[in-house]
Every structure is written in structure tokens, then in C-alpha cells.
Amino acid sequence: MSADKRPCFFKQFFLMAALPCLLAAQNAVPLSTSQTTTITLGSSANPSTFGAPLTLTASVTNSSPTGHVTFFDGVNILAIKPVSSGISSISTTLLSAGSHKLTAYYRDDTNFQVSTSNALTQSVKANAGGALVAQSPIALPSSPSSEAVGDFNGDGKADLAYFDTLNVRPWWQVDLGVSSSIGSIVVWNRTDCCGDRLTNYWVFVSDTPFAPTDTPDTLQNRAGTFAGLQTFQPNPSTTIPVNAAGRYVRVQLSSANYLSLAEVQVFGMGTQAGTNLALGKAASQSSTLPGYPGAVAASAVDGNTDGNFLDGSVTTTMSVYVVTVLLGKGDGTFQPPVNYAIGPDAQSIATGDFNQDGNTDLAVFRFNLGASTSTPTVSILPGNGDGTFRSPIDSPPVICSVLLSPTH
């Protein structure tokens, strides 16, 4: 449960381990031994100008081509288009200034073999005298872990996909059952490790229920809500004076991290000053670390202040990962982001047509670098061709035999 201290080299290594599997899935097309196909790639202008639409045309020479053509810039997919009357073409602005090695790949035709075109060296000139244009900033996570650029809806404009944690400020809360006069709250920290995670957090008390989407930004100035910012970690506990009435008590981090609590005691006032009003009451939290029965929200109101996680009485949330897709408008701005939930421990993201339907898909490589028993997994989000994606499909373990076999 300790914070991952390994360098990003390991993430790159595991992506390299998964890459042959992704490429194998992308290129695994049945071959026909009866007829061959020739594909030729050309461009509308060479050199072209950066930012100006460039048309790439692939000509397929067989009697009745019915497959698709994938257009590549190096190993990056520009677009995937069907063949009509022997021609497949795209218009793109995705090429940066400089030299590009472009190829086209014909496939998905049961009557003809797959074929790769000539390599077209495309020169893209910077727009002389051009100036940077001020744009409105795009709100992204503080540090997106991995990004991919492609044309997800086939309009020739650059789209962006990245993944990060969605629940950036996890919370834990308890319902006391009735509104009560609260004198103080005692927060007990985890003690076997990671105590610094509970360093910058809020304690809220209110008679109005807290919503799962509430954040410290929405709650700290809400009418009728006690809000107390705590900037020092409990060692192992800290007492927070409240002197306010409320039914609901919430502990919420100010930033992204795991939230671990050994116990939260809510003491009343007057004759109830020594009574823990939260003991055994209904508790919930933003997420729960899977595989550990003691990580549930109820562990913070079970009367056990033991802060050793492995003793089974410390609540712990988990990181909830999402892939965020922003469709480009072609003018440096994007449409509103759309989130797609994926499994935990995402490490890298890539694009490709992994199910051979002619649409760009997203692949997320997942692996827990801090767990010795974690199984590497690739989650595929199949693309619909219109910029939207279907629910992820998790592959079996993805350490390819080509990497493990002593014969390679």
C-alpha cells in the first residue's frame, strides 16, 4: 500500500511488453493464398504546409477490392477508411512540421491478401511568418499519465485521449441517524505506513446530506455546514473542535490520493461529551480498495483504533481510472470531454483498430507496479467511428509468448 516510488521507466517497459500483443492484434488478418493485392500511396501536395488539409490517396489494384485501408504516420494511425472503386482517401491536418514516413495498409478482404504500400516521405513546411494564437485553456488533470492523439470520428481533425483518476478528492462519511450537537471529532490515522496521505483534508458537518459529487470547493462555504481544514496529519490521532449541530459527518482529501482512516469518533456535547455518536452507524466512502475486507467504510466506526492496515480495521479508497476523450474542432479548441471508466492501475494508452472493424479503438495497458501478484491486462475500448467508444473489454494476460520463449 505504500506509494509507488518506482521510476517511469517501469511503465515504459511494461508498455513495450504489451506493444507486440497490440500490434499482433491489429495486424492479425486472415491471408488469402489465391490472389495478391498492390496498394500505392500518394499525396495531394509534397511538400505541404503545416495546418493545411492534406489529402492522402491509396489506390488498390485488384479486381474488386472490398476491404479497408489504414493510413499510418510511422506507427501512428491517421485514419481507417473503406475502399470504394479501388480508392481510399483521407484529408488530414494531423501532420506536424517536418518529415514523415507515411504508409497505407490494405486488409479485411477475404478474397485478397493484405498488402502494404510504398513508403511515402512527406515533407510538411512550417507556415512562415505565422504566429501563435491565444486559446482558451483546457482543464486537464494536474498530470495526465498518458496521452494519445488521433482522428476518432473521421473528420480529419486531431482528437485527444488521455487517462487519469476521476475521483481526485476521495471522501468518507457517516450518517449519525439524527441531528446531534457535536462537540468534537477525533480522526485516527493509518500507522503502518502512508500516514502523510492524511495531511491536507477537510472535516464537514451538516444536517444536509452530502452528495457523492460534492467537493471541498462546493462544501466549505455551503450554508449550514461546518467546514474545518486540517493541514497536519494525525499522529496517530487528532481532535478537531466542532461545537455545531449536524447529522452527517464527512472527511475528504483536498487532492488526489488514497484515503485511509483507522477510526472516526464523533463526540457529543453536555451529557454526551464522552459518547461516540458515530460508533456502529452507517458509513460510506467514494470507493473501496478491492480484495481487502477490512478496507470498507464501516471499519472507521467499529470502535477499533488500530491503524495497522493488515490487521483489518482501516478504511481505504482506491483510484478510479477513466479515459477522457476530447474531439478536436480543428481550430485549437475541443468539444466537451467525455469520460469512459476503465479498471484500476492504468499505465499507458495507445490507438489502433484492434477488432478489425475499420474504426480507431483505444487500448489501455494496466498493471500494478507495486504488487507482486498483479496480472498485466489490456483494456480495449472499441470505437464506433463517430468519436464515441463502447465499454472496455479486458484481454487475458498480455505478456506475449514471443517475449517469454527462449527460442526468440
Coordinates of C-alpha atoms in Angstrom, one line a residue, residues 12 15 89 125 234-235 291 319 401 403:
Q12 CA 7.6 2.3 -20.4
L15 CA 4.1 -0.8 -22.4
S89 CA -8.6 8.6 -49.2
K125 CA 6.7 23.0 -44.1
P234 CA -2.9 12.8 12.8
N235 CA -0.1 11.0 14.7
G291 CA -9.5 -7.6 -2.2
S319 CA -8.1 5.2 -7.5
S401 CA 4.9 -15.7 -25.7
L403 CA 8.9 -12.3 -25.2

